[in-house]
CSV table of C-alpha atoms and ligand atoms in Angstrom, one decimal:
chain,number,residue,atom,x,y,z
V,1,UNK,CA,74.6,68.7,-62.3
V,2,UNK,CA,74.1,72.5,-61.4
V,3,UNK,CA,77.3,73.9,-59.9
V,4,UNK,CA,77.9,74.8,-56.2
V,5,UNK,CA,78.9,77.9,-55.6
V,6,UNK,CA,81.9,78.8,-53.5
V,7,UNK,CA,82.2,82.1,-51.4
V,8,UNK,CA,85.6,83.2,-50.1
V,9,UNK,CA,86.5,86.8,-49.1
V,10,UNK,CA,83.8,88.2,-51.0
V,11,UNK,CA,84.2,86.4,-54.1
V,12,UNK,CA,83.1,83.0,-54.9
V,13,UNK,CA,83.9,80.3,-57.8
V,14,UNK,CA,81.0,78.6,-59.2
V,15,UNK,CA,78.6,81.2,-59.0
V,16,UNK,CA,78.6,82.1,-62.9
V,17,UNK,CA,81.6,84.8,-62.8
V,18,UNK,CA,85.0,83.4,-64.7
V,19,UNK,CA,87.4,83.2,-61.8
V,20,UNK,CA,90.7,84.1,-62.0
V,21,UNK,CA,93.2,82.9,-59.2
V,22,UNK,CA,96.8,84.8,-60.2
V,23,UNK,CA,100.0,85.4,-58.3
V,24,UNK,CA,103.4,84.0,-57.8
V,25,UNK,CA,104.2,80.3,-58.2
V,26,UNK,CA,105.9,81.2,-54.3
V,27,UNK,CA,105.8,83.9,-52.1
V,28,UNK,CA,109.4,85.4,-53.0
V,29,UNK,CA,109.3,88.8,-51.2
V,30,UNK,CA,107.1,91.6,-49.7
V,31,UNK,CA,108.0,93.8,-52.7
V,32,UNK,CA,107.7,91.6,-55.2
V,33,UNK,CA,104.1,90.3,-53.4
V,34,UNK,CA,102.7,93.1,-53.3
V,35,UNK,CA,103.8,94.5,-56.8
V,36,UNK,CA,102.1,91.1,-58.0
V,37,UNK,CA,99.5,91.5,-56.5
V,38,UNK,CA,98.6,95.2,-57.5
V,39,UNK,CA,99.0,94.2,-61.1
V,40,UNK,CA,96.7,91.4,-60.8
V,41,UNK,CA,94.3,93.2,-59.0
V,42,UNK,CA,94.3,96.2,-61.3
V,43,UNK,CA,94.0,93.5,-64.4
V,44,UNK,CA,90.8,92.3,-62.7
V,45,UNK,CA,91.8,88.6,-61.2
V,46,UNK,CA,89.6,87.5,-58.7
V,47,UNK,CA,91.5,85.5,-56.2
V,48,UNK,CA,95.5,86.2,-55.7
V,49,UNK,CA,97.4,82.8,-55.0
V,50,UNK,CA,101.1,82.6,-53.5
V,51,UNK,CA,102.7,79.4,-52.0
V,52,UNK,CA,103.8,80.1,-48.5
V,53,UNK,CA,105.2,76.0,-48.3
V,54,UNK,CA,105.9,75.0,-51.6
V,55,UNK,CA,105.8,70.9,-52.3
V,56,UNK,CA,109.0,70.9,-54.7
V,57,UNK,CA,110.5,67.9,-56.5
V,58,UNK,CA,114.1,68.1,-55.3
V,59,UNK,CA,114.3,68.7,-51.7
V,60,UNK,CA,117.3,70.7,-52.7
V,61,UNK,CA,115.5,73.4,-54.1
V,62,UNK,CA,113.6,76.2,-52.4
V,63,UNK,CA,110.6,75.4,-49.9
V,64,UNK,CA,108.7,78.3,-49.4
V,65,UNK,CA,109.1,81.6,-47.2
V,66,UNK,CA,107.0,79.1,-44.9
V,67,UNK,CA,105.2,81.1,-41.6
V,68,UNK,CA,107.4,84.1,-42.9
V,69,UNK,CA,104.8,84.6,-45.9
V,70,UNK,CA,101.8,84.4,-44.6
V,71,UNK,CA,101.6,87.7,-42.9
V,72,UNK,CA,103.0,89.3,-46.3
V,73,UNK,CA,99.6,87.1,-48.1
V,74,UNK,CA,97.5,89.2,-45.1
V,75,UNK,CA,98.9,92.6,-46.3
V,76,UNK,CA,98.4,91.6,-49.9
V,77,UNK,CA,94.8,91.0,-49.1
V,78,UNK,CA,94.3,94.0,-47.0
V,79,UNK,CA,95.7,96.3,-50.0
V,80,UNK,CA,93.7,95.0,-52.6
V,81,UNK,CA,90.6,93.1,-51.6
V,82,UNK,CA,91.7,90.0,-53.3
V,83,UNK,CA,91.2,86.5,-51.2
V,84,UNK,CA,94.0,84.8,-51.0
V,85,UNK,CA,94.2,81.3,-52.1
V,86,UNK,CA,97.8,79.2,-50.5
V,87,UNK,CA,98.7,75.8,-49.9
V,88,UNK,CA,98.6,73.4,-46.6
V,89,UNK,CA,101.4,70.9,-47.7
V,90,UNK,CA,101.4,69.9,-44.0
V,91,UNK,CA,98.7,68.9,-41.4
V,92,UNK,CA,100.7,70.7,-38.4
V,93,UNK,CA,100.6,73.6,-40.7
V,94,UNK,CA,96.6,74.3,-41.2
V,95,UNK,CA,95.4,76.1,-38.3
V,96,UNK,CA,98.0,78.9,-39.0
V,97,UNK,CA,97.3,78.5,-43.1
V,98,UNK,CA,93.5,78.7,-42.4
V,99,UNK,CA,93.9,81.8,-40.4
V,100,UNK,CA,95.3,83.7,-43.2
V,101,UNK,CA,93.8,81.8,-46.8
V,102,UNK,CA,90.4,81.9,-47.5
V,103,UNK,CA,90.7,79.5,-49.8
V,104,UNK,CA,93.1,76.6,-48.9
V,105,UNK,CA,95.0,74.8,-51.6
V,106,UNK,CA,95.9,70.9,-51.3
V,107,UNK,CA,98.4,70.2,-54.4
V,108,UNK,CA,98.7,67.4,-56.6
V,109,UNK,CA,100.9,65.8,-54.8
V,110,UNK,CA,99.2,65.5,-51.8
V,111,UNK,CA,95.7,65.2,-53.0
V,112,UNK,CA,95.6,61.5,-51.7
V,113,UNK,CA,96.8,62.6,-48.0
V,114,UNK,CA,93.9,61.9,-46.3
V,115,UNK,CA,95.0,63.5,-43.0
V,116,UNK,CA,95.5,66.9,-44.1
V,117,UNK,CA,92.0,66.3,-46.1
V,118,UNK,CA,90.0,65.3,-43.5
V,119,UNK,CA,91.4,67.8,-41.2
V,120,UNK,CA,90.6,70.7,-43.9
V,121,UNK,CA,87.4,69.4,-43.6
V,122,UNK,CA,87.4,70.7,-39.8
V,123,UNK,CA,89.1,74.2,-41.1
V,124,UNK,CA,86.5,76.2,-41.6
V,125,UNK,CA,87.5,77.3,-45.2
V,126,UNK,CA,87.3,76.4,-48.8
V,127,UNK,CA,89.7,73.9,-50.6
V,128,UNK,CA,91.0,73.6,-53.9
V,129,UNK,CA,92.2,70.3,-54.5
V,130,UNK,CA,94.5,70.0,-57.3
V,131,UNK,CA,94.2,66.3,-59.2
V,132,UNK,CA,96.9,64.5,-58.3
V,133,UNK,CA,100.0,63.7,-61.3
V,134,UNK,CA,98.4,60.2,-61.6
V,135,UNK,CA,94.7,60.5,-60.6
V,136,UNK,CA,91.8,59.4,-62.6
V,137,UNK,CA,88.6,61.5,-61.7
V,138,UNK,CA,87.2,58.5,-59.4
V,139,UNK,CA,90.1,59.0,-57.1
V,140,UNK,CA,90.1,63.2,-57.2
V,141,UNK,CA,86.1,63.1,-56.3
V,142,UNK,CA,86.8,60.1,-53.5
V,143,UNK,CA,89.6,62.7,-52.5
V,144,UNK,CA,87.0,65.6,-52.1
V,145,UNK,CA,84.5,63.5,-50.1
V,146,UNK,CA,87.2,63.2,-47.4
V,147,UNK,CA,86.8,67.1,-46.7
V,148,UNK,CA,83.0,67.5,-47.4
V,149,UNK,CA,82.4,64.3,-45.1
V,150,UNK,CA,83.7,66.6,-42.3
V,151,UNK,CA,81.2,68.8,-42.9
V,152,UNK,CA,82.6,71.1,-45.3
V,153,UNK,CA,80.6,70.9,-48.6
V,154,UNK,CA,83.2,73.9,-50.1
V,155,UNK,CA,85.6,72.3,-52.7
V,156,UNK,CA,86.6,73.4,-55.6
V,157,UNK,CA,88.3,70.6,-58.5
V,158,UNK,CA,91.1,71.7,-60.2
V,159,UNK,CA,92.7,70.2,-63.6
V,160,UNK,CA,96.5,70.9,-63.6
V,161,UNK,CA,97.5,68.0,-66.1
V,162,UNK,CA,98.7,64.6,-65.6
V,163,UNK,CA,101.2,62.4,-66.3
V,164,UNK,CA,101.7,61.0,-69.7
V,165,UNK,CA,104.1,59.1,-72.3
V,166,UNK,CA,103.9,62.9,-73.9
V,167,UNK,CA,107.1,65.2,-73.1
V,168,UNK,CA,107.1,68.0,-75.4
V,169,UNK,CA,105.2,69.9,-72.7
V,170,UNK,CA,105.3,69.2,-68.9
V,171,UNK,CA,102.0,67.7,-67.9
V,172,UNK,CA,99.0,66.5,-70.6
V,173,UNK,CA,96.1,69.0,-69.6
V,174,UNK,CA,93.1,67.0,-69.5
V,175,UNK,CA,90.5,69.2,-70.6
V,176,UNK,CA,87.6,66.2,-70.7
V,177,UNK,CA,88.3,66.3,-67.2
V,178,UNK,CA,85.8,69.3,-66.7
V,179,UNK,CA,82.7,68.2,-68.7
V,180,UNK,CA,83.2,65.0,-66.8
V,181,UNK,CA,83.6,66.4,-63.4
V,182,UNK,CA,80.5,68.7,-64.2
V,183,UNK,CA,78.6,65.7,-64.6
V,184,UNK,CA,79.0,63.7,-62.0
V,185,UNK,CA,79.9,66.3,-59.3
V,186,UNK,CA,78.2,69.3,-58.3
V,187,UNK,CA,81.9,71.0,-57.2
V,188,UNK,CA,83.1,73.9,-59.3
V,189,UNK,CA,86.1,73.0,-61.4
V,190,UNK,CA,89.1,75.2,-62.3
V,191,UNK,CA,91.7,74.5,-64.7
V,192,UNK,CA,95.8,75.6,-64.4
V,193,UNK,CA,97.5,75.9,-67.4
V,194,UNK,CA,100.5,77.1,-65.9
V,195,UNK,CA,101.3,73.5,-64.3
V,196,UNK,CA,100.3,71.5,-67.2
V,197,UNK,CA,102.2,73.7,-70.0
V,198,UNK,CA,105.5,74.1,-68.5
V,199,UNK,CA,105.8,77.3,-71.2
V,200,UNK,CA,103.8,80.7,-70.8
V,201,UNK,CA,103.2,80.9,-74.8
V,202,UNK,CA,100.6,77.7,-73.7
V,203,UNK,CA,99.2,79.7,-71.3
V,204,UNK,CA,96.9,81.6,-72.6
V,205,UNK,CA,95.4,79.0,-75.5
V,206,UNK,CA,94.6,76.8,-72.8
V,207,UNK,CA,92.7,79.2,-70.5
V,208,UNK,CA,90.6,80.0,-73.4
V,209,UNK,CA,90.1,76.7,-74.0
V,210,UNK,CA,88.8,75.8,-70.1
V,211,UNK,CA,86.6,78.2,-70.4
V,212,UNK,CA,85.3,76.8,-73.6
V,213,UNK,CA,85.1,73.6,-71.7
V,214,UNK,CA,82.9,74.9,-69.1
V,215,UNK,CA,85.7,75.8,-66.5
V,216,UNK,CA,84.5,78.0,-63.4
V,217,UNK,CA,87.7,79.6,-63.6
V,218,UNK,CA,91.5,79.3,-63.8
V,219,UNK,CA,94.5,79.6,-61.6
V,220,UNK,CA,97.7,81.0,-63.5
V,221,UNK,CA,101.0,82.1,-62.4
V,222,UNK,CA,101.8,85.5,-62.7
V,223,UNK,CA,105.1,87.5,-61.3
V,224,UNK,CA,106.6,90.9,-62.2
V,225,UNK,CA,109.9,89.6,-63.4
V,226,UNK,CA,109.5,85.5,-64.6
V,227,UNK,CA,112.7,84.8,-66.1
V,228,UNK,CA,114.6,86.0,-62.3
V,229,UNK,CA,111.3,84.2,-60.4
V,230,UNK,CA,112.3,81.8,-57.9
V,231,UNK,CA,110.3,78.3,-59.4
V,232,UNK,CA,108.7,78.3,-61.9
V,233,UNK,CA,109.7,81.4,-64.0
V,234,UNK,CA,109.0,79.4,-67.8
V,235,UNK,CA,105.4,78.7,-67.2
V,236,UNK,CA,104.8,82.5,-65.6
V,237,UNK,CA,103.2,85.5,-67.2
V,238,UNK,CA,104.7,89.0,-66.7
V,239,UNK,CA,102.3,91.3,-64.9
V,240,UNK,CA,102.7,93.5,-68.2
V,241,UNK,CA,101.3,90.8,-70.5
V,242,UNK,CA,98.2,89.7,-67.6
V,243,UNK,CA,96.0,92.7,-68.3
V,244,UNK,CA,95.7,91.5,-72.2
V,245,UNK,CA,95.8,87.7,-70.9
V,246,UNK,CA,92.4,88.6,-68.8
V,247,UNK,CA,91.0,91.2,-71.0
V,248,UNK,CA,90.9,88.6,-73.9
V,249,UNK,CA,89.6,85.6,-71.6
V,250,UNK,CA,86.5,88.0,-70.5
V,251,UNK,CA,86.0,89.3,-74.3
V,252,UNK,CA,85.3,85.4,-75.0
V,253,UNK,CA,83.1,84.4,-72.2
V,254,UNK,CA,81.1,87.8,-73.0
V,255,UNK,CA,80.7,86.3,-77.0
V,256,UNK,CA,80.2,82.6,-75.3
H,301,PEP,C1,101.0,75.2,-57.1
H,301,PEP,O1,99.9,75.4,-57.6
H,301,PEP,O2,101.6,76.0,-56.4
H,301,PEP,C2,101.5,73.8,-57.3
H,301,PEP,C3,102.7,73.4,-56.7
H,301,PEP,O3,100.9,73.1,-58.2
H,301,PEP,P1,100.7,71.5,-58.2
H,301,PEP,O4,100.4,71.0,-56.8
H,301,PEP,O5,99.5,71.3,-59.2
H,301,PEP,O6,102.0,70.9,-58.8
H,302,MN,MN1,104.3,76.8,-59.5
């Protein structure tokens, strides 16, 4: 099916340019925001993510900055023209999410709550909506049709790996899951490989391979300092290693 394409803060995803959503697994900082999100910018991402409310496993660890970050996400965008992409993990919490994302993310784990979907659809602004841990594709395009049955027809799919018997890495990336999705659905599809790997060294093989797959794009995490970052340090790339990370992802969809 011929793609849809996606406009958000005067970049889109679908429309035939590789997106690139990079930033911080969580907003951590001001400084360390903004240093993020000059090095992405200057590497040539497209989008810059951060998690103001963070879904985490243990309610022990961190949660987020919360309403604290999404001012810091504004300033981010105002410096470098980047849209921001950040997570509603909360219905209470999307009118004030909204106001500062231009693209709204729903994570796997809540890609079944079908309040905060339908109520996205009523936002105004794009979604990504991450598959959920267990998903199968059925259930991640019924999950879609909650927001565009509000009216808004602007989702973007996103592959971050599902559960499996396999543990050597953190989630099994599902890479069929874009062809598939392409087929029956005309949303654009993104890939993370940061989620699914668990291990930056994975990173980077399985971006190229998304885009060999027919990915619109893909959302990695990226942070200035990974080993001292506040979740999900392993999985991160260093803002020193991104440029090379995004020169050699656009080198192979200019010889694709
Ligand atoms: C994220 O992208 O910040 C995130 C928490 O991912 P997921 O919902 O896929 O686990
Ligand atoms: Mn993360």
């Amino acid at each position: 099916m011929d793609t849809r394409e996606v406009e958000a803060g005067g970049q889109s995803i679908g429309g035939g340019r590789f997106a690139v959503i990079a930033g911080p697994c969580t907003v951590e900082s001001r400084e360390s925001l903004l240093e993020t999100a000059d090095c992405v910018s200057e590497a040539g991402a497209t989008f810059l993510r951060g998690g103001a409310f963070k879904p985490r496993s243990s309610p022990r660890s961190f949660q987020g900055l919360g309403h604290a970050a999404l001012p810091l996400l504004a300033e981010a965008r105002e410096r470098t023209g980047l849209p921001v992409v950040t997570e509603a993990l909360d219905v209470r919490d999307v009118e004030a999410v909204a106001e500062v994302a231009d693209v709204v993310q729903v994570g796997a784990r809540n890609m079944q709550n079908y309040s905060l979907l339908t109520e996205l659809g009523r936002a105004g602004r794009p979604v990504l909506l991450k598959r959920g841990l267990s998903a199968s594709l059925d259930e991640l395009l019924m999950a879609a049709e909650y927001v565009t049955q509000e009216g808004n027809p602007d989702v973007v799919l996103c592959e971050r790996g599902i559960r499996t018997f396999e543990t050597a890495y953190r989630f099994t990336l599902d890479l069929l899951a874009v062809p598939v999705l392409k087929e029956r659905s005309e949303l654009p599809v993104v890939v993370d490989p940061s989620h699914a790997a668990g291990r930056r060294e994975l990173v980077e093989p399985m971006s190229l391979a998304a885009a060999a797959a027919g990915a619109d794009g893909v959302m990695v995490e990226v942070h200035p300092d990974p080993d001292n970052a506040v979740c999900d340090g392993p999985q991160t790339l260093a803002c020193e290693e991104f440029a090379g990370y995004v020169g050699r992802l656009q080198g192979m969809m200019a010889t694709a």
